[in-house]
Amino acid sequence: MVNDGKQSAGEATQRKDSGSGRRGETIVRRRPLLKAAGAGTGLAMSAGCLDSFAGSGGGGREELDGPLKIGVLAPEPTNNPIGASIANGARLAAQQLTENGGVDGNDVEVVVKDTKEDPGTGKQKYQEFILDDEVHATTGIFTSEVLLNILDDIADQEKVHLTTGAATPEASARVNEDYEAYKYHFRTGPINAYHLGTNLVDFGEEMFGEMGWEQIAVLVEDYEWTRPVSQALDDQLGDTGVEVVMRERYASGTENFTPIYDEVESSGADAVLTAMAHTGTPAIVQWARQQRGFEFGGIHVPMQLPSYSAATEGACQFGITQNSATPTSEVTEKTVPFANAYQSEFGSYPVYTGYITFDAVKQYAEAVSSAGYVSSDEVVTALEDSSYRGTAGTIEYYGPDHEYAHDVKYGQDTVWPLFQQWQDGSQEVIYPERLATADYASPPWI
């Protein structure tokens, strides 16, 4: 994957403690992390530090006295555009907040660590944030597998975490099933993976007829994040009126798409509807170079990269992807100013994780200021009550009783992704209509 990064709810009724001894459970569960981290990272922990750390979780009312410190978990932030956007989006938000008086007069600081898209590394870096850096909250995480591996640590440490990349609904399910333990997790974006699939269907109901897509083949890469997408498509795609002539979850790591594309052409599909991130580049390059007899679009994470046309030597032309924003799309009044400020600071435009992480840091800072305390329980309540106008939409969270508790709300008045098509080297928005900059165009060889 290429790098465009310059640097290497109103439903906030808080559930009461069940009285089942949750506090006792918390103390017991926290100890393994301290022991494991101390042995694995060579941390010099004194008894005094442990005592100090143990008192910095969700309980009590701690006022902010010094910099507001946020830990940022990003995959390879020096050479991966998704990780670079997470890191730089957080940096820019902290910079702007500090320049504008900080949080109640305190600076905002971010510390970035590399998860390497590896669950074990992500867990280690999270532990370092808690034990070494003593951050007040964490954000970031692109890969669902990484998020799921530290979800229990987030619960144990009672530190607010705002996810800005991973889409698995498993995290919100845990908040719903055991609110007192997992309430510290919020997903600022993207919309969860089931809603990503629902959004594909909403796009299809509006656009498939106009685009001439009557028969489609569904191609989904076999990773954790795509399972809910597949489920949503299975549940709802029939509502669009199209005929699904082929469904395939192909193996993770697939690089040769020729056999799959031969099968698609044999099926008679007008187009492939995709859910691709890790395998997206070979898929689009081979589709274009082989000039396959079907059209191409859906969720394709690499195509969200503003410099992707140059990176693929134009192979992405006529490809469609869902996206949170593009540098010129006025999703909100904050979208374009953020994109331009990011470009000015880092020499490139962000991908979706940059918009979302920027929003997450600013919303968290606003929640701390609104709560009047930095202690996690107070901030959780403030976030649940928050309606924050960000760069990717209006950020509100589903309440504790919702099946997607603490996920960002999906809707036209909250967060509603756009669909872009690469045309003449530009990211042209084709949906929704209020943001459209071009009509859909079919590849010339079809």
Short mmCIF file of C-alpha atoms in Angstrom, two decimals:
data_model
loop_
_atom_site.label_atom_id
_atom_site.label_comp_id
_atom_site.label_asym_id
_atom_site.label_seq_id
_atom_site.Cartn_x
_atom_site.Cartn_y
_atom_site.Cartn_z
CA MET A 1 0.00 0.00 0.00
CA VAL A 2 1.36 3.43 -0.86
CA ASN A 3 1.94 6.20 1.64
CA ASP A 4 0.65 9.72 1.39
CA GLY A 5 1.67 10.60 4.92
CA LYS A 6 4.55 13.02 5.25
CA GLN A 7 5.43 11.67 8.63
CA SER A 8 7.40 8.62 8.55
CA ALA A 9 -26.42 10.43 23.40
CA GLY A 10 -29.21 11.58 24.52
CA GLU A 11 -29.70 7.93 25.37
CA ALA A 12 -27.23 8.41 28.15
CA THR A 13 -29.06 6.92 31.07
CA GLN A 14 -26.12 5.42 32.86
CA ARG A 15 -26.72 1.95 34.22
CA LYS A 16 -26.14 1.61 37.91
CA ASP A 17 -23.70 -0.88 39.30
CA SER A 18 -25.43 -4.16 39.63
CA GLY A 19 -24.06 -4.52 43.09
CA SER A 20 -22.47 -7.77 42.12
CA GLY A 21 -19.03 -6.73 43.23
CA ARG A 22 -17.81 -5.11 40.02
CA ARG A 23 -15.21 -3.09 41.89
CA GLY A 24 -13.71 -6.29 43.26
CA GLU A 25 -13.70 -7.78 39.78
CA THR A 26 -11.88 -4.75 38.42
CA ILE A 27 -9.02 -5.04 40.88
CA VAL A 28 -8.58 -8.72 40.18
CA ARG A 29 -8.61 -8.28 36.40
CA ARG A 30 -6.18 -5.36 36.40
CA ARG A 31 -3.33 -7.26 38.03
CA PRO A 32 -2.48 -9.55 35.07
CA LEU A 33 -1.87 -6.52 32.82
CA LEU A 34 0.50 -4.90 35.29
CA LYS A 35 2.45 -8.13 35.74
CA ALA A 36 2.59 -8.97 32.07
CA ALA A 37 3.51 -5.47 31.00
CA GLY A 38 6.19 -5.09 33.60
CA ALA A 39 7.85 -8.31 32.45
CA GLY A 40 7.34 -7.83 28.73
CA THR A 41 8.35 -4.23 28.26
CA GLY A 42 11.07 -3.83 30.83
CA LEU A 43 9.18 -1.09 32.61
CA ALA A 44 10.64 0.22 35.84
CA MET A 45 7.56 0.21 38.01
CA SER A 46 7.78 1.19 41.63
CA ALA A 47 5.14 0.46 44.21
CA GLY A 48 4.42 4.17 44.32
CA CYS A 49 3.80 4.26 40.57
CA LEU A 50 1.48 1.32 40.84
CA ASP A 51 -0.46 3.01 43.57
CA SER A 52 -0.67 6.21 41.57
CA PHE A 53 -1.72 4.38 38.44
CA ALA A 54 -4.33 2.27 40.19
CA GLY A 55 -6.15 5.43 41.27
CA SER A 56 -6.32 7.02 37.82
CA GLY A 57 -9.14 4.99 36.29
CA GLY A 58 -12.83 5.61 35.98
CA GLY A 59 -13.76 6.17 39.60
CA GLY A 60 -13.69 9.44 41.53
CA ARG A 61 -13.69 12.96 40.18
CA GLU A 62 -10.23 13.97 38.99
CA GLU A 63 -9.78 17.49 37.69
CA LEU A 64 -7.37 18.10 34.83
CA ASP A 65 -4.18 19.59 36.23
CA GLY A 66 -1.60 19.63 33.45
CA PRO A 67 -1.57 18.51 29.82
CA LEU A 68 -4.44 16.38 28.53
CA LYS A 69 -2.57 13.30 27.25
CA ILE A 70 -4.02 11.05 24.56
CA GLY A 71 -2.41 7.84 23.31
CA VAL A 72 -2.79 7.15 19.59
CA LEU A 73 -2.59 3.59 18.23
CA ALA A 74 -1.79 3.61 14.50
CA PRO A 75 -0.55 0.95 12.06
CA GLU A 76 2.89 1.82 10.69
CA PRO A 77 2.34 5.60 10.87
CA THR A 78 5.53 6.35 8.94
CA ASN A 79 4.70 4.38 5.78
CA ASN A 80 1.02 3.41 5.80
CA PRO A 81 -1.47 6.11 4.73
CA ILE A 82 -4.14 4.81 7.08
CA GLY A 83 -1.78 4.87 10.06
CA ALA A 84 -0.25 8.19 8.99
CA SER A 85 -3.72 9.73 8.80
CA ILE A 86 -4.63 8.47 12.28
CA ALA A 87 -1.41 9.89 13.73
CA ASN A 88 -1.47 13.19 11.87
CA GLY A 89 -5.19 13.75 12.38
CA ALA A 90 -4.61 13.47 16.13
CA ARG A 91 -1.55 15.71 15.99
CA LEU A 92 -3.39 18.42 14.09
CA ALA A 93 -6.34 18.32 16.49
CA ALA A 94 -4.03 18.62 19.51
CA GLN A 95 -2.12 21.45 17.88
CA GLN A 96 -5.28 23.42 17.10
CA LEU A 97 -6.74 22.83 20.55
CA THR A 98 -3.57 24.00 22.28
CA GLU A 99 -3.26 27.06 20.05
CA ASN A 100 -6.82 27.98 20.99
CA GLY A 101 -6.33 27.83 24.75
CA GLY A 102 -6.26 24.07 25.26
CA VAL A 103 -8.72 22.37 27.57
CA ASP A 104 -9.51 24.75 30.41
CA GLY A 105 -6.08 26.28 29.92
CA ASN A 106 -4.20 22.97 29.69
CA ASP A 107 -2.30 21.90 26.58
CA VAL A 108 -3.36 18.82 24.62
CA GLU A 109 -0.63 16.28 23.89
CA VAL A 110 -0.73 13.12 21.78
CA VAL A 111 1.70 10.21 21.84
CA VAL A 112 1.71 7.88 18.82
CA LYS A 113 2.64 4.20 18.91
CA ASP A 114 2.81 1.67 16.07
CA THR A 115 0.47 -1.36 16.27
CA LYS A 116 1.95 -2.86 13.09
CA GLU A 117 -1.60 -4.21 12.46
CA ASP A 118 -0.59 -7.03 14.84
CA PRO A 119 -2.87 -7.92 17.79
CA GLY A 120 0.03 -8.76 20.09
CA THR A 121 1.92 -5.57 19.28
CA GLY A 122 -1.25 -3.52 19.68
CA LYS A 123 -1.76 -4.98 23.16
CA GLN A 124 1.82 -4.22 24.15
CA LYS A 125 1.59 -0.61 22.95
CA TYR A 126 -1.69 -0.11 24.81
CA GLN A 127 -0.02 -1.33 27.99
CA GLU A 128 2.85 1.08 27.45
CA PHE A 129 0.39 3.97 27.13
CA ILE A 130 -1.20 3.06 30.45
CA LEU A 131 1.92 2.20 32.43
CA ASP A 132 4.64 4.43 30.93
CA ASP A 133 2.84 7.41 29.51
CA GLU A 134 -0.10 7.59 31.94
CA VAL A 135 -2.43 8.87 29.25
CA HIS A 136 -5.93 10.02 30.06
CA ALA A 137 -7.48 8.27 27.04
CA THR A 138 -6.57 6.42 23.86
CA THR A 139 -7.76 6.55 20.25
CA GLY A 140 -6.97 5.05 16.84
CA ILE A 141 -6.80 1.33 15.92
CA PHE A 142 -7.44 0.36 12.31
CA THR A 143 -7.68 -3.43 12.46
CA SER A 144 -10.60 -5.22 14.12
CA GLU A 145 -8.35 -8.04 15.26
CA VAL A 146 -6.17 -5.51 17.15
CA LEU A 147 -9.16 -3.83 18.76
CA LEU A 148 -10.69 -7.09 19.94
CA ASN A 149 -7.37 -8.12 21.51
CA ILE A 150 -7.22 -5.05 23.78
CA LEU A 151 -10.93 -4.61 24.49
CA ASP A 152 -10.66 -6.36 27.88
CA ASP A 153 -7.66 -4.18 28.76
CA ILE A 154 -9.70 -1.05 28.01
CA ALA A 155 -12.39 -2.37 30.35
CA ASP A 156 -9.91 -3.33 33.07
CA GLN A 157 -8.06 -0.02 33.02
CA GLU A 158 -11.27 2.04 32.87
CA LYS A 159 -9.77 4.45 30.33
CA VAL A 160 -11.88 6.01 27.60
CA HIS A 161 -10.97 4.72 24.13
CA LEU A 162 -12.38 6.17 20.91
CA THR A 163 -11.95 3.82 17.96
CA THR A 164 -11.29 5.55 14.63
CA GLY A 165 -10.75 2.76 12.12
CA ALA A 166 -11.79 -0.72 13.19
CA ALA A 167 -15.39 -1.54 12.26
CA THR A 168 -16.26 -4.78 14.06
CA PRO A 169 -19.63 -4.57 15.88
CA GLU A 170 -18.30 -7.06 18.46
CA ALA A 171 -16.97 -4.10 20.46
CA SER A 172 -20.39 -2.43 20.69
CA ALA A 173 -22.03 -5.77 21.47
CA ARG A 174 -19.82 -6.07 24.53
CA VAL A 175 -20.79 -2.57 25.69
CA ASN A 176 -24.44 -3.57 25.33
CA GLU A 177 -24.02 -6.92 27.09
CA ASP A 178 -21.84 -5.71 30.00
CA TYR A 179 -22.13 -1.96 30.18
CA GLU A 180 -20.34 -1.39 33.48
CA ALA A 181 -17.26 -3.25 32.26
CA TYR A 182 -17.04 -2.06 28.64
CA LYS A 183 -18.63 1.42 28.73
CA TYR A 184 -15.23 3.05 28.18
CA HIS A 185 -15.24 2.04 24.49
CA PHE A 186 -16.70 4.37 21.87
CA ARG A 187 -16.47 4.10 18.08
CA THR A 188 -16.20 7.60 16.60
CA GLY A 189 -15.95 6.03 13.18
CA PRO A 190 -16.37 4.62 10.72
CA ILE A 191 -19.96 3.39 11.07
CA ASN A 192 -19.80 -0.22 12.21
CA ALA A 193 -19.32 -3.01 9.72
CA TYR A 194 -23.00 -4.03 9.60
CA HIS A 195 -23.94 -0.44 8.84
CA LEU A 196 -21.21 -0.31 6.19
CA GLY A 197 -23.13 -3.10 4.44
CA THR A 198 -26.45 -1.33 5.00
CA ASN A 199 -24.97 1.80 3.45
CA LEU A 200 -23.99 -0.22 0.35
CA VAL A 201 -27.62 -1.31 0.06
CA ASP A 202 -28.88 2.28 0.51
CA PHE A 203 -26.50 3.37 -2.24
CA GLY A 204 -27.69 0.52 -4.46
CA GLU A 205 -31.38 1.31 -4.00
CA GLU A 206 -30.71 4.85 -5.19
CA MET A 207 -28.08 4.27 -7.88
CA PHE A 208 -27.98 0.70 -9.29
CA GLY A 209 -30.81 1.35 -11.76
CA GLU A 210 -29.20 4.53 -13.04
CA MET A 211 -25.85 2.74 -13.35
CA GLY A 212 -27.32 -0.23 -15.24
CA TRP A 213 -26.34 -2.76 -12.59
CA GLU A 214 -29.09 -5.39 -12.84
CA GLN A 215 -27.01 -8.48 -12.04
CA ILE A 216 -24.14 -8.33 -9.60
CA ALA A 217 -21.45 -10.55 -8.12
CA VAL A 218 -20.56 -9.95 -4.46
CA LEU A 219 -16.81 -10.25 -3.74
CA VAL A 220 -15.75 -9.94 -0.12
CA GLU A 221 -12.29 -10.53 1.34
CA ASP A 222 -12.24 -13.01 4.23
CA TYR A 223 -11.26 -10.84 7.21
CA GLU A 224 -13.05 -10.23 10.50
CA TRP A 225 -14.35 -6.80 9.47
CA THR A 226 -16.21 -8.11 6.42
CA ARG A 227 -18.36 -10.72 8.20
CA PRO A 228 -21.01 -8.17 9.30
CA VAL A 229 -20.82 -6.54 5.87
CA SER A 230 -21.64 -9.89 4.26
CA GLN A 231 -24.47 -10.40 6.74
CA ALA A 232 -25.99 -7.01 5.92
CA LEU A 233 -25.79 -7.73 2.21
CA ASP A 234 -27.39 -11.15 2.71
CA ASP A 235 -30.15 -9.55 4.80
CA GLN A 236 -30.92 -6.53 2.64
CA LEU A 237 -29.47 -6.66 -0.88
CA GLY A 238 -32.61 -8.30 -2.25
CA ASP A 239 -34.47 -5.07 -1.45
CA THR A 240 -32.63 -3.24 -4.21
CA GLY A 241 -34.23 -5.31 -6.98
CA VAL A 242 -30.91 -6.53 -8.37
CA GLU A 243 -30.17 -10.21 -9.00
CA VAL A 244 -27.18 -11.57 -7.12
CA VAL A 245 -25.61 -14.08 -9.51
CA MET A 246 -22.49 -14.87 -7.50
CA ARG A 247 -21.35 -14.54 -3.88
CA GLU A 248 -17.76 -15.26 -2.82
CA ARG A 249 -15.74 -14.66 0.31
CA TYR A 250 -12.28 -15.14 -1.12
CA ALA A 251 -9.21 -16.03 0.93
CA SER A 252 -7.36 -13.35 2.88
CA GLY A 253 -4.09 -12.46 1.18
CA THR A 254 -5.39 -13.26 -2.33
CA GLU A 255 -3.17 -11.68 -4.99
CA ASN A 256 -4.27 -13.48 -8.18
CA PHE A 257 -7.82 -12.51 -9.11
CA THR A 258 -7.83 -14.05 -12.59
CA PRO A 259 -9.71 -17.24 -11.62
CA ILE A 260 -12.24 -15.23 -9.61
CA TYR A 261 -12.77 -12.76 -12.46
CA ASP A 262 -13.20 -15.63 -14.94
CA GLU A 263 -16.02 -16.91 -12.72
CA VAL A 264 -17.59 -13.45 -12.49
CA GLU A 265 -17.65 -13.11 -16.28
CA SER A 266 -19.15 -16.59 -16.59
CA SER A 267 -21.92 -15.58 -14.18
CA GLY A 268 -23.03 -12.77 -16.50
CA ALA A 269 -22.72 -10.13 -13.78
CA ASP A 270 -22.89 -6.48 -14.83
CA ALA A 271 -20.65 -5.52 -11.92
CA VAL A 272 -18.84 -6.71 -8.81
CA LEU A 273 -19.95 -5.27 -5.46
CA THR A 274 -16.89 -5.33 -3.25
CA ALA A 275 -15.75 -5.20 0.36
CA MET A 276 -11.96 -4.99 0.16
CA ALA A 277 -9.20 -3.39 2.19
CA HIS A 278 -6.08 -5.55 2.47
CA THR A 279 -6.46 -7.10 -1.01
CA GLY A 280 -7.88 -4.12 -2.86
CA THR A 281 -4.87 -3.01 -4.91
CA PRO A 282 -4.18 -6.24 -6.84
CA ALA A 283 -7.93 -6.59 -7.37
CA ILE A 284 -8.39 -3.19 -9.01
CA VAL A 285 -5.13 -3.28 -10.98
CA GLN A 286 -5.89 -6.68 -12.50
CA TRP A 287 -9.50 -5.65 -13.27
CA ALA A 288 -8.26 -2.61 -15.20
CA ARG A 289 -5.31 -4.21 -16.96
CA GLN A 290 -7.36 -7.22 -18.05
CA GLN A 291 -10.24 -4.91 -19.07
CA ARG A 292 -12.76 -7.28 -17.56
CA GLY A 293 -16.31 -7.22 -18.87
CA PHE A 294 -17.96 -6.01 -15.67
CA GLU A 295 -17.97 -2.83 -13.63
CA PHE A 296 -16.38 -2.42 -10.21
CA GLY A 297 -17.40 -0.74 -6.97
CA GLY A 298 -18.42 -0.96 -3.33
CA ILE A 299 -16.13 -0.63 -0.32
CA HIS A 300 -12.51 -0.46 -1.47
CA VAL A 301 -10.32 1.12 1.22
CA PRO A 302 -7.20 1.80 -0.89
CA MET A 303 -9.27 3.77 -3.42
CA GLN A 304 -10.09 6.24 -0.63
CA LEU A 305 -6.49 7.45 -0.75
CA PRO A 306 -6.38 10.87 -2.54
CA SER A 307 -3.09 9.99 -4.31
CA TYR A 308 -4.27 6.52 -5.36
CA SER A 309 -4.62 7.29 -9.07
CA ALA A 310 -0.94 8.15 -9.34
CA ALA A 311 0.02 5.21 -7.15
CA THR A 312 -1.77 2.75 -9.46
CA GLU A 313 -0.81 4.53 -12.68
CA GLY A 314 -4.48 5.21 -13.36
CA ALA A 315 -5.68 1.65 -12.87
CA CYS A 316 -8.33 2.80 -10.39
CA GLN A 317 -10.14 4.89 -13.04
CA PHE A 318 -13.90 4.15 -13.06
CA GLY A 319 -13.66 2.30 -9.76
CA ILE A 320 -16.14 3.28 -7.03
CA THR A 321 -15.69 3.27 -3.29
CA GLN A 322 -17.58 4.31 -0.21
CA ASN A 323 -15.71 6.99 1.75
CA SER A 324 -16.11 9.23 4.79
CA ALA A 325 -15.03 12.35 2.90
CA THR A 326 -12.81 13.62 0.09
CA PRO A 327 -10.61 16.73 0.28
CA THR A 328 -13.14 18.83 -1.66
CA SER A 329 -16.45 17.40 -0.45
CA GLU A 330 -18.31 19.60 2.03
CA VAL A 331 -19.71 16.84 4.20
CA THR A 332 -19.88 19.52 6.88
CA GLU A 333 -18.56 23.06 7.06
CA LYS A 334 -15.46 21.66 8.79
CA THR A 335 -14.47 19.05 6.18
CA VAL A 336 -12.62 21.13 3.58
CA PRO A 337 -10.88 23.43 6.11
CA PHE A 338 -9.56 20.35 7.90
CA ALA A 339 -8.36 18.73 4.68
CA ASN A 340 -6.57 21.92 3.64
CA ALA A 341 -4.99 22.40 7.07
CA TYR A 342 -3.81 18.79 7.00
CA GLN A 343 -2.33 19.24 3.53
CA SER A 344 -0.57 22.42 4.61
CA GLU A 345 0.89 20.80 7.73
CA PHE A 346 1.84 17.38 6.34
CA GLY A 347 2.13 17.87 2.56
CA SER A 348 -0.66 15.48 1.60
CA TYR A 349 -4.37 14.92 2.10
CA PRO A 350 -5.73 12.46 4.67
CA VAL A 351 -7.71 9.26 4.20
CA TYR A 352 -10.84 8.57 6.21
CA THR A 353 -9.06 7.70 9.42
CA GLY A 354 -7.57 11.20 9.50
CA TYR A 355 -10.98 12.90 9.48
CA ILE A 356 -12.35 10.55 12.13
CA THR A 357 -9.34 10.74 14.47
CA PHE A 358 -9.32 14.55 14.22
CA ASP A 359 -12.99 14.50 15.24
CA ALA A 360 -12.37 12.00 18.05
CA VAL A 361 -9.63 14.05 19.71
CA LYS A 362 -11.67 17.25 19.50
CA GLN A 363 -14.85 15.63 20.76
CA TYR A 364 -12.98 14.01 23.66
CA ALA A 365 -11.41 17.35 24.62
CA GLU A 366 -14.84 18.99 24.49
CA ALA A 367 -16.28 16.22 26.67
CA VAL A 368 -13.56 16.69 29.30
CA SER A 369 -14.23 20.42 29.37
CA SER A 370 -18.00 19.85 29.51
CA ALA A 371 -17.71 17.30 32.32
CA GLY A 372 -15.37 19.51 34.33
CA TYR A 373 -13.36 16.40 35.17
CA VAL A 374 -10.94 14.13 33.34
CA SER A 375 -11.94 10.99 35.24
CA SER A 376 -13.31 8.42 32.85
CA ASP A 377 -16.76 7.88 34.32
CA GLU A 378 -17.50 11.59 34.07
CA VAL A 379 -16.23 11.74 30.49
CA VAL A 380 -18.23 8.66 29.47
CA THR A 381 -21.42 10.44 30.53
CA ALA A 382 -20.38 13.59 28.69
CA LEU A 383 -19.65 11.64 25.50
CA GLU A 384 -23.00 9.84 25.73
CA ASP A 385 -24.70 13.24 25.95
CA SER A 386 -22.55 14.77 23.22
CA SER A 387 -23.64 15.84 19.73
CA TYR A 388 -20.44 16.98 18.06
CA ARG A 389 -20.37 18.54 14.59
CA GLY A 390 -17.19 17.10 13.09
CA THR A 391 -15.54 16.81 9.70
CA ALA A 392 -17.20 13.47 8.85
CA GLY A 393 -20.68 14.35 10.07
CA THR A 394 -22.48 14.92 13.36
CA ILE A 395 -20.99 12.54 15.91
CA GLU A 396 -23.54 11.02 18.31
CA TYR A 397 -23.45 7.60 19.96
CA TYR A 398 -26.05 4.89 20.41
CA GLY A 399 -27.11 4.50 24.04
CA PRO A 400 -26.25 1.64 26.43
CA ASP A 401 -29.40 -0.35 25.60
CA HIS A 402 -28.86 -0.28 21.84
CA GLU A 403 -27.42 -3.37 20.15
CA TYR A 404 -24.63 -1.11 18.84
CA ALA A 405 -24.02 0.68 22.14
CA HIS A 406 -21.46 3.50 21.88
CA ASP A 407 -21.12 3.16 18.09
CA VAL A 408 -21.46 6.36 16.09
CA LYS A 409 -25.03 6.69 14.80
CA TYR A 410 -25.65 5.91 11.13
CA GLY A 411 -28.11 8.26 9.47
CA GLN A 412 -28.49 11.19 7.11
CA ASP A 413 -28.53 13.62 10.06
CA THR A 414 -25.51 12.04 11.77
CA VAL A 415 -22.94 10.06 9.74
CA TRP A 416 -23.82 9.10 6.15
CA PRO A 417 -20.87 8.04 3.93
CA LEU A 418 -20.47 9.27 0.38
CA PHE A 419 -19.58 7.29 -2.75
CA GLN A 420 -16.82 8.48 -5.04
CA GLN A 421 -15.73 7.36 -8.51
CA TRP A 422 -12.25 7.90 -9.91
CA GLN A 423 -12.64 9.93 -13.11
CA ASP A 424 -9.70 11.53 -14.96
CA GLY A 425 -7.49 11.21 -11.89
CA SER A 426 -9.97 12.87 -9.53
CA GLN A 427 -12.19 11.62 -6.73
CA GLU A 428 -15.63 12.61 -8.03
CA VAL A 429 -18.60 12.21 -5.67
CA ILE A 430 -21.57 10.45 -7.30
CA TYR A 431 -23.71 9.96 -4.14
CA PRO A 432 -25.44 11.43 -2.17
CA GLU A 433 -26.92 13.96 -4.55
CA ARG A 434 -26.25 16.99 -2.31
CA LEU A 435 -22.50 16.32 -2.55
CA ALA A 436 -22.37 14.99 -6.14
CA THR A 437 -19.75 16.49 -8.43
CA ALA A 438 -20.26 14.14 -11.41
CA ASP A 439 -22.57 11.53 -12.89
CA TYR A 440 -21.54 7.88 -12.88
CA ALA A 441 -19.43 6.89 -15.90
CA SER A 442 -18.98 3.36 -17.26
CA PRO A 443 -15.51 2.13 -18.27
CA PRO A 444 -14.92 2.71 -22.01
CA TRP A 445 -14.18 -0.97 -22.72
CA ILE A 446 -17.66 -2.09 -21.58
#
